[in-house]
Short mmCIF file of C-alpha atoms in Angstrom, two decimals:
data_model
loop_
_atom_site.label_atom_id
_atom_site.label_comp_id
_atom_site.label_asym_id
_atom_site.label_seq_id
_atom_site.Cartn_x
_atom_site.Cartn_y
_atom_site.Cartn_z
CA MET A 71 -0.78 7.01 -10.95
CA THR A 72 -1.57 9.54 -8.31
CA ALA A 73 -4.65 11.30 -7.35
CA PHE A 74 -2.36 13.90 -8.61
CA PRO A 75 0.50 12.01 -10.89
CA GLY A 76 4.04 10.47 -12.09
CA PRO A 77 6.22 7.31 -12.19
CA ALA A 78 7.21 5.20 -9.16
CA LEU A 79 8.10 7.75 -6.46
CA ALA A 80 9.53 8.35 -2.97
CA PHE A 81 10.59 11.12 -0.63
CA ALA A 82 14.09 12.28 0.30
CA PRO A 83 14.05 13.73 3.81
CA PRO A 84 10.83 12.16 5.14
CA VAL A 85 7.83 14.46 5.39
CA ARG A 86 8.35 16.57 8.47
CA GLU A 87 6.67 14.80 11.37
CA HIS A 88 4.90 17.94 12.59
CA LEU A 89 3.16 18.26 9.22
CA ALA A 90 2.39 14.56 9.00
CA THR A 91 0.83 14.13 12.44
CA GLU A 92 -0.64 17.49 13.50
CA ARG A 93 -4.37 17.64 13.97
CA PRO A 94 -6.47 20.32 12.20
CA ALA A 95 -6.80 22.59 15.25
CA ALA A 96 -3.04 22.86 15.60
CA ARG A 97 -2.66 23.49 11.87
CA THR A 98 -5.18 26.32 12.06
CA ARG A 99 -3.27 27.99 14.86
CA ARG A 100 -0.18 28.00 12.69
CA GLY A 101 -2.07 29.32 9.69
CA LEU A 102 -1.96 26.17 7.56
CA ALA A 103 -4.94 26.37 5.24
CA ALA A 104 -6.43 22.95 4.54
CA THR A 105 -8.06 22.84 1.11
CA PRO A 106 -11.22 20.78 0.48
CA ALA A 107 -10.60 17.70 -1.62
CA ALA A 108 -12.89 19.16 -4.28
CA ALA A 109 -10.37 21.94 -4.87
CA VAL A 110 -8.02 19.44 -6.49
CA VAL A 111 -9.90 17.43 -9.07
CA PRO A 112 -8.07 14.45 -10.62
CA ALA A 113 -7.72 14.37 -14.40
CA PRO A 114 -6.12 11.63 -16.56
CA ARG A 115 -2.45 11.90 -17.39
CA ALA A 116 -0.19 9.90 -19.69
CA GLY A 117 0.95 6.49 -18.52
CA GLY A 118 -2.06 5.95 -16.31
CA GLU A 119 -1.12 8.67 -13.81
CA ARG A 120 -3.54 11.35 -12.65
CA THR A 121 -3.01 15.01 -12.00
CA ALA A 122 -4.92 17.95 -10.62
CA GLY A 123 -7.19 19.84 -12.97
CA VAL A 124 -7.18 23.60 -13.21
CA GLN A 125 -10.65 24.41 -11.93
CA ARG A 126 -11.03 28.14 -11.52
CA SER A 127 -10.67 31.09 -13.90
CA VAL A 128 -7.47 33.06 -14.28
CA ASP A 129 -9.33 36.09 -12.91
CA GLU A 130 -9.19 34.54 -9.42
CA ALA A 131 -5.40 34.48 -9.69
CA ARG A 132 -5.24 38.29 -10.06
CA PRO A 133 -3.72 39.82 -6.91
CA ALA A 134 -5.36 42.81 -5.30
CA VAL A 135 -3.87 46.22 -6.14
CA ASP A 136 -3.05 48.49 -3.21
CA GLU A 137 -4.74 51.82 -3.71
CA GLY A 138 -3.47 55.24 -2.72
CA PRO A 139 -5.39 58.47 -2.26
CA ALA A 140 -8.57 58.75 -4.34
CA GLY A 141 -8.25 55.09 -5.26
CA HIS A 142 -5.20 55.47 -7.52
CA PRO A 143 -2.92 52.42 -7.74
CA GLN A 144 0.37 52.62 -5.90
CA ALA A 145 3.79 51.95 -7.42
CA ALA A 146 3.31 48.21 -6.81
CA GLU A 147 1.23 47.98 -10.00
CA PRO A 148 4.09 46.65 -12.19
CA GLU A 149 4.53 43.78 -9.69
CA VAL A 150 0.80 43.07 -9.91
CA SER A 151 1.02 42.99 -13.70
CA ALA A 152 3.95 40.58 -13.51
CA ALA A 153 2.04 38.30 -11.12
CA CYS A 154 -0.95 38.32 -13.47
CA ALA A 155 1.28 37.45 -16.44
CA VAL A 156 2.85 34.57 -14.48
CA ALA A 157 -0.60 33.33 -13.43
CA ALA A 158 -1.91 33.40 -17.01
CA GLU A 159 1.15 31.54 -18.31
CA LEU A 160 0.88 28.81 -15.67
CA VAL A 161 -2.81 28.22 -16.37
CA ARG A 162 -2.21 28.17 -20.13
CA ARG A 163 0.66 25.71 -19.86
CA ALA A 164 -1.25 23.40 -17.52
CA GLU A 165 -4.17 23.37 -19.95
CA GLU A 166 -1.82 22.53 -22.84
CA ASP A 167 -0.54 19.58 -20.81
CA ARG A 168 -4.09 18.41 -20.11
CA GLN A 169 -5.06 18.70 -23.75
CA ALA A 170 -1.97 16.84 -24.99
CA THR A 171 -2.50 14.15 -22.35
CA ARG A 172 -6.16 13.77 -23.27
CA GLU A 173 -5.29 13.34 -26.96
CA ALA A 174 -2.55 10.82 -26.17
CA GLY A 175 -4.97 8.86 -23.99
CA THR A 176 -7.57 8.77 -26.76
CA ALA A 177 -5.11 7.65 -29.44
CA PRO A 178 -1.72 6.76 -27.89
CA THR A 179 0.42 7.10 -31.00
CA PRO A 180 4.20 7.61 -30.67
CA GLU A 181 3.82 11.14 -32.01
CA ARG A 182 1.21 12.08 -29.40
CA ARG A 183 3.24 10.55 -26.58
CA ARG A 184 6.25 12.51 -27.81
CA ARG A 185 4.12 15.67 -27.80
CA VAL A 186 3.18 15.06 -24.16
CA ALA A 187 6.83 14.60 -23.19
CA GLU A 188 7.87 17.75 -25.05
CA CYS A 189 5.04 19.75 -23.51
CA ARG A 190 6.00 18.68 -20.00
CA ARG A 191 9.67 19.34 -20.60
CA ASP A 192 8.94 22.85 -21.93
CA ASN A 193 6.51 23.54 -19.08
CA ALA A 194 9.08 22.44 -16.49
CA ALA A 195 11.70 24.76 -18.01
CA ALA A 196 9.24 27.66 -17.89
CA LEU A 197 8.31 26.88 -14.27
CA GLU A 198 11.97 26.68 -13.31
CA ALA A 199 12.53 30.16 -14.77
CA ILE A 200 9.53 31.47 -12.80
CA VAL A 201 10.77 29.92 -9.55
CA ARG A 202 14.27 31.29 -10.13
CA ARG A 203 12.88 34.81 -10.57
CA HIS A 204 9.91 34.93 -8.19
CA GLY A 205 10.20 31.93 -5.88
CA TRP A 206 7.46 29.29 -5.72
CA PRO A 207 4.23 30.71 -7.27
CA ALA A 208 2.16 30.28 -4.12
CA ALA A 209 -1.55 31.02 -3.96
CA ASP A 210 -1.01 34.36 -2.26
CA LEU A 211 1.14 35.49 -5.21
CA VAL A 212 -0.67 34.16 -8.29
CA GLY A 213 -4.01 32.98 -6.92
CA PRO A 214 -5.30 29.45 -6.20
CA THR A 215 -5.95 28.45 -9.83
CA ALA A 216 -2.49 29.33 -11.10
CA SER A 217 -0.81 27.89 -8.01
CA THR A 218 -2.61 24.57 -8.60
CA ALA A 219 -1.54 24.75 -12.26
CA ALA A 220 2.07 25.25 -11.13
CA LEU A 221 1.80 22.18 -8.92
CA MET A 222 0.47 20.09 -11.82
CA ILE A 223 3.37 21.25 -14.01
CA LEU A 224 5.82 20.42 -11.21
CA LEU A 225 4.41 16.92 -10.70
CA HIS A 226 4.96 16.24 -14.41
CA ALA A 227 8.47 17.74 -14.47
CA PRO A 228 11.11 15.15 -15.47
CA ASP A 229 13.89 16.51 -13.20
CA LEU A 230 13.65 15.00 -9.72
CA ASP A 231 16.19 17.47 -8.27
CA PHE A 232 13.99 20.37 -9.38
CA ARG A 233 10.93 18.71 -7.84
CA LEU A 234 12.78 18.20 -4.56
CA ARG A 235 13.84 21.86 -4.44
CA CYS A 236 10.29 22.99 -5.10
CA ARG A 237 8.95 20.53 -2.53
CA ASP A 238 10.94 22.34 0.13
CA LEU A 239 9.70 25.73 -1.12
CA ILE A 240 6.11 24.47 -1.05
CA GLU A 241 6.60 23.11 2.47
CA GLN A 242 7.69 26.56 3.64
CA ALA A 243 4.83 28.27 1.80
CA THR A 244 2.41 25.83 3.44
CA ALA A 245 3.86 26.49 6.89
CA ASP A 246 3.50 30.24 6.26
CA GLY A 247 -0.14 29.81 5.23
CA ARG A 248 0.59 31.07 1.70
CA THR A 249 -0.55 27.98 -0.18
CA PRO A 250 -2.90 25.04 0.57
CA ALA A 251 -1.52 22.23 2.71
CA VAL A 252 -2.82 19.71 0.17
CA HIS A 253 -0.24 20.99 -2.34
CA PHE A 254 2.54 19.90 -0.01
CA ALA A 255 0.87 16.51 0.48
CA TYR A 256 0.90 15.83 -3.27
CA ILE A 257 4.48 16.90 -3.93
CA ALA A 258 5.72 15.11 -0.78
CA ASP A 259 4.11 11.82 -1.88
CA HIS A 260 5.25 12.32 -5.46
CA CYS A 261 8.88 12.75 -4.43
CA ALA A 262 8.65 9.96 -1.87
CA VAL A 263 7.60 7.36 -4.42
CA ASP A 264 10.29 8.53 -6.89
CA LEU A 265 12.88 8.11 -4.15
CA GLY A 266 11.64 4.62 -3.28
CA GLU A 267 10.28 5.61 0.12
CA PRO A 268 6.80 5.15 1.61
CA GLN A 269 4.43 8.02 0.97
CA PHE A 270 2.54 9.78 3.77
CA TYR A 271 -0.86 10.59 2.27
CA GLY A 272 -1.51 7.81 -0.26
CA THR A 273 -1.96 10.18 -3.20
CA ARG A 274 0.27 8.12 -5.54
CA VAL A 275 -1.51 5.10 -7.00
CA ASN A 276 -0.07 2.20 -8.99
CA PRO A 277 -1.84 2.36 -12.39
CA VAL A 278 -1.67 -1.42 -12.77
CA THR A 279 -3.08 -2.47 -9.39
CA LEU A 280 -5.10 0.71 -8.73
CA ARG A 281 -3.77 0.58 -5.19
CA PRO A 282 -1.58 3.21 -3.50
CA TYR A 283 2.17 2.76 -3.53
CA PRO A 284 3.41 1.82 -0.02
CA VAL A 285 2.19 4.22 2.68
CA ARG A 286 4.03 5.02 5.88
CA ARG A 287 1.97 4.22 8.99
CA PRO A 288 -1.15 3.21 7.00
CA ASP A 289 -3.21 2.91 10.18
CA THR A 290 -3.14 6.71 10.58
CA VAL A 291 -3.15 7.77 6.91
CA ASP A 292 -6.75 9.01 7.00
CA GLU A 293 -5.92 11.33 9.90
CA ARG A 294 -3.08 12.86 7.90
CA ARG A 295 -5.29 13.12 4.84
CA GLU A 296 -7.97 14.90 6.86
CA ASP A 297 -5.38 17.39 8.10
CA VAL A 298 -4.68 18.52 4.52
CA GLY A 299 -8.27 18.44 3.29
CA LEU A 300 -8.34 15.02 1.61
CA GLY A 301 -11.09 12.45 2.13
CA PRO A 302 -10.51 8.87 3.35
CA LEU A 303 -8.14 6.85 1.19
CA GLU A 304 -10.61 4.05 0.51
CA GLU A 305 -13.16 6.54 -0.79
CA GLN A 306 -10.58 7.88 -3.21
CA MET A 307 -9.73 4.35 -4.35
CA ARG A 308 -13.38 3.50 -4.83
CA ALA A 309 -13.96 6.60 -6.95
CA LEU A 310 -10.82 5.83 -8.96
CA ARG A 311 -11.94 2.29 -9.73
CA LEU A 312 -15.33 3.61 -10.83
CA GLY A 313 -13.52 5.97 -13.19
CA ARG A 314 -14.73 9.17 -11.54
#
């Protein structure tokens, strides 16, 4: 379980130390946008894991259109339309995952579990095609709602190699200030646990014990969490145990 999702995880190249230890002031200077914890709201996923909910409307994902003389759109309009179509698809697919997961949690029949697996496999294939064509769908491209939806789809993707490739893309987008730092925290922890390595932010939680999988340098985890906009780990665990 994660405060975002997946099986037992771990991280290939460890999370870059400068991202793991920097304080908020330094992150601001480099343009890393920390997102409030409320921007990523946990929702149940199959197998006891949790994933981010899609919280805002697709309208927020619509990029601004550059205007020419007299307010007429410039030639970039087809690119804007493509970005809007990508955003709408990501939000729709994430919602389909949530719905299938909710149904499987209510009545975990083999058919419903199979539907969840098929949904996540199809969503991952669609996301891979989007990444191949447009790069990672960062918030500056598709908007915060669709970018969060893309992250949820990625965290449920069955192919670890694909997740690792996207993790590196998200790290770069975070460093460039194009997507929230908390997105990198979730995918970094997700990959770390899958690779059998300690996580950095404590976002992956064992669904049996309701405790985080092993965390690197646990004495400073809350500092790292604060840097990416997450609250203290024990508060998250308390809320999780209360079923919030």
